[in-house]
Short mmCIF file of C-alpha atoms in Angstrom, two decimals:
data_model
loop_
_atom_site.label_atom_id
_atom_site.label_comp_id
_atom_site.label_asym_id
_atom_site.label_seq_id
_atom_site.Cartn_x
_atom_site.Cartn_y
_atom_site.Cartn_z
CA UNK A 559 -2.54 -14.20 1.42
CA UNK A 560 -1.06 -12.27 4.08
CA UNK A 561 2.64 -12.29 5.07
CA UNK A 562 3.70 -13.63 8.38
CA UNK A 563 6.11 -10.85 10.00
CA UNK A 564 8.37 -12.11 12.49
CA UNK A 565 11.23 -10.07 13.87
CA UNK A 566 13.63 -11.04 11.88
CA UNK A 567 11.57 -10.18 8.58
CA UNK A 568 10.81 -7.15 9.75
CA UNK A 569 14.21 -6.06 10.64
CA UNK A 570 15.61 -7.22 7.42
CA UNK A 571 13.12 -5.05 5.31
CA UNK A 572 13.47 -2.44 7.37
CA UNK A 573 17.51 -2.96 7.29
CA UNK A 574 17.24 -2.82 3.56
CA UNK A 575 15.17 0.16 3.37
CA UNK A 576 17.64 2.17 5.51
CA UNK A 577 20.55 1.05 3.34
CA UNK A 578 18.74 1.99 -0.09
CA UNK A 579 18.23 5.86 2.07
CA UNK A 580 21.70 5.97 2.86
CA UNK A 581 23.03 4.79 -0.76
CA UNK A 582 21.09 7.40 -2.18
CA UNK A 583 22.62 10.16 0.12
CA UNK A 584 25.80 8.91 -0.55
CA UNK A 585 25.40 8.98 -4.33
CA UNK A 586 23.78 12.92 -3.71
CA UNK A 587 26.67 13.76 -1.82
CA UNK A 588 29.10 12.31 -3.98
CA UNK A 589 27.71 14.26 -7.09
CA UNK A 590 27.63 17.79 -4.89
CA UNK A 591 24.05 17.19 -4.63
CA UNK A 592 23.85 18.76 -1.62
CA UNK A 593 19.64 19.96 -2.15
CA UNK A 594 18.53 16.28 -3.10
CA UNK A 595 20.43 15.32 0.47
CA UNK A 596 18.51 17.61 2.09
CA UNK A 597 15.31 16.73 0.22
CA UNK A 598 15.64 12.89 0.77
CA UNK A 599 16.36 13.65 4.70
CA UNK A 600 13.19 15.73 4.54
CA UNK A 601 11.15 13.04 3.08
CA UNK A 602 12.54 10.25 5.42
CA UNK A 603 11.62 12.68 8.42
CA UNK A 604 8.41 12.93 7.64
CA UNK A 605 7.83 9.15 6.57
CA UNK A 606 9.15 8.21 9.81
CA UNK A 607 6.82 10.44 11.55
CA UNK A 608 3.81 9.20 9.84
CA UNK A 609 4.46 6.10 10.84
CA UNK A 610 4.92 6.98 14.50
CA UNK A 611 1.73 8.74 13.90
CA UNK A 612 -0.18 5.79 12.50
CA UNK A 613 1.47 3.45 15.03
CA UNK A 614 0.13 5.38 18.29
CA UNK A 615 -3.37 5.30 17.13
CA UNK A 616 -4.06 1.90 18.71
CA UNK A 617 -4.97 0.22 15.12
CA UNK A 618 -2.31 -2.26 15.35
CA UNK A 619 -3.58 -4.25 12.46
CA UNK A 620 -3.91 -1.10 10.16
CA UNK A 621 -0.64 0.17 11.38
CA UNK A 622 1.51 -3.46 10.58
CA UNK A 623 -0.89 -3.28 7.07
CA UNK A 624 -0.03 0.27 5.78
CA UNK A 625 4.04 -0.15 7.18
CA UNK A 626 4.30 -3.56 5.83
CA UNK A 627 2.56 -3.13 2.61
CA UNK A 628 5.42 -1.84 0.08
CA UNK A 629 7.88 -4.77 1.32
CA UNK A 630 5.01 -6.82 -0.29
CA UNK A 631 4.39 -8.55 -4.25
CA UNK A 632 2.19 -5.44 -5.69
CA UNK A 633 1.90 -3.91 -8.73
CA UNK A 634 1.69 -0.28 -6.73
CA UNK A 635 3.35 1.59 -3.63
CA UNK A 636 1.42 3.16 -1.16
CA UNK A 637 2.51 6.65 1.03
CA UNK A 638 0.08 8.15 3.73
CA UNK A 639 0.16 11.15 6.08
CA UNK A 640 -1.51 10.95 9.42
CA UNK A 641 -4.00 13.94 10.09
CA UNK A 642 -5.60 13.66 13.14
CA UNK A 643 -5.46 15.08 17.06
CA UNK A 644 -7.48 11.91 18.01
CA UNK A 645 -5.15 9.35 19.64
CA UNK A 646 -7.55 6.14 19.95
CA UNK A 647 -8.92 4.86 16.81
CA UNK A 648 -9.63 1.68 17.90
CA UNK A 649 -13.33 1.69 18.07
CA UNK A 650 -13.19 1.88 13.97
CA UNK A 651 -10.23 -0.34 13.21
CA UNK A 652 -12.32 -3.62 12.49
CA UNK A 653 -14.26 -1.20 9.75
CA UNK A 654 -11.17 0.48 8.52
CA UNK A 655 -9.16 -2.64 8.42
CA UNK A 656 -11.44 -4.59 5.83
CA UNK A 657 -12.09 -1.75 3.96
CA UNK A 658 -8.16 -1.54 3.21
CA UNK A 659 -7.84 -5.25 2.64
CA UNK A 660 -10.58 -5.16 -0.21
CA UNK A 661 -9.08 -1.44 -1.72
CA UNK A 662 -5.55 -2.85 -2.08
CA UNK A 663 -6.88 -6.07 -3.45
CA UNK A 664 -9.05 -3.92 -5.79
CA UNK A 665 -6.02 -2.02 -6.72
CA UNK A 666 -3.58 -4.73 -7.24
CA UNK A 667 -6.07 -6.29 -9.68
CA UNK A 668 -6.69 -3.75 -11.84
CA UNK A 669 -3.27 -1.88 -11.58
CA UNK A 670 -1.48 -4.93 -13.11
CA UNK A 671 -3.57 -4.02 -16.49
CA UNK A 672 -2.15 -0.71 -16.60
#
């Protein structure tokens, strides 16, 4: 069943996200840790532009599927990296969109035996 996002949901998740990035970089910085910092900030910069990449593609379903996802009940995570110059995708988003919905279902099935 699909999650209803309303604002508030989203901003929460999102809210909670931010704080676990910021914990950790306070707990690296705290320990001298000074190359995870930079490491972690890496890694958020290029999550965050991923998913400015994804959600400029006109998909908006895909898009609110793949950024959504992780805040989800699953027994796996997903990460993705936008490659493409292409700006409109969406002529294939009612393809791509039920092809994701029966993968992750797929996935959380069979992942939960591992």
């Amino acid at each position: 069943m699909a999650t209803e996002w309303n604002v508030l949901n989203l901003l929460r998740h999102s809210r909670h996200d931010w704080l676990n990035h910021l914990q950790l970089i306070n707990g690296y910085l705290s320990m001298g840790r000074v190359d995870k910092v930079e490491k972690l900030v890496e890694d958020i910069v290029n999550k965050a532009k991923n998913e400015s990449h994804i959600s400029h593609l006109k998909m908006d379903k895909v898009a609110e599927k793949l950024l959504t996802f992780n805040w989800g009940d699953h027994s796996f995570r997903i990460s993705f990296e936008v490659i493409t110059n292409e700006s409109d995708w969406s002529q294939v988003e009612d393809t791509v969109y039920p092809f994701l919905e029966m993968l992750f279902q797929l996935l959380d099935t069979y992942a939960a035996f591992l």
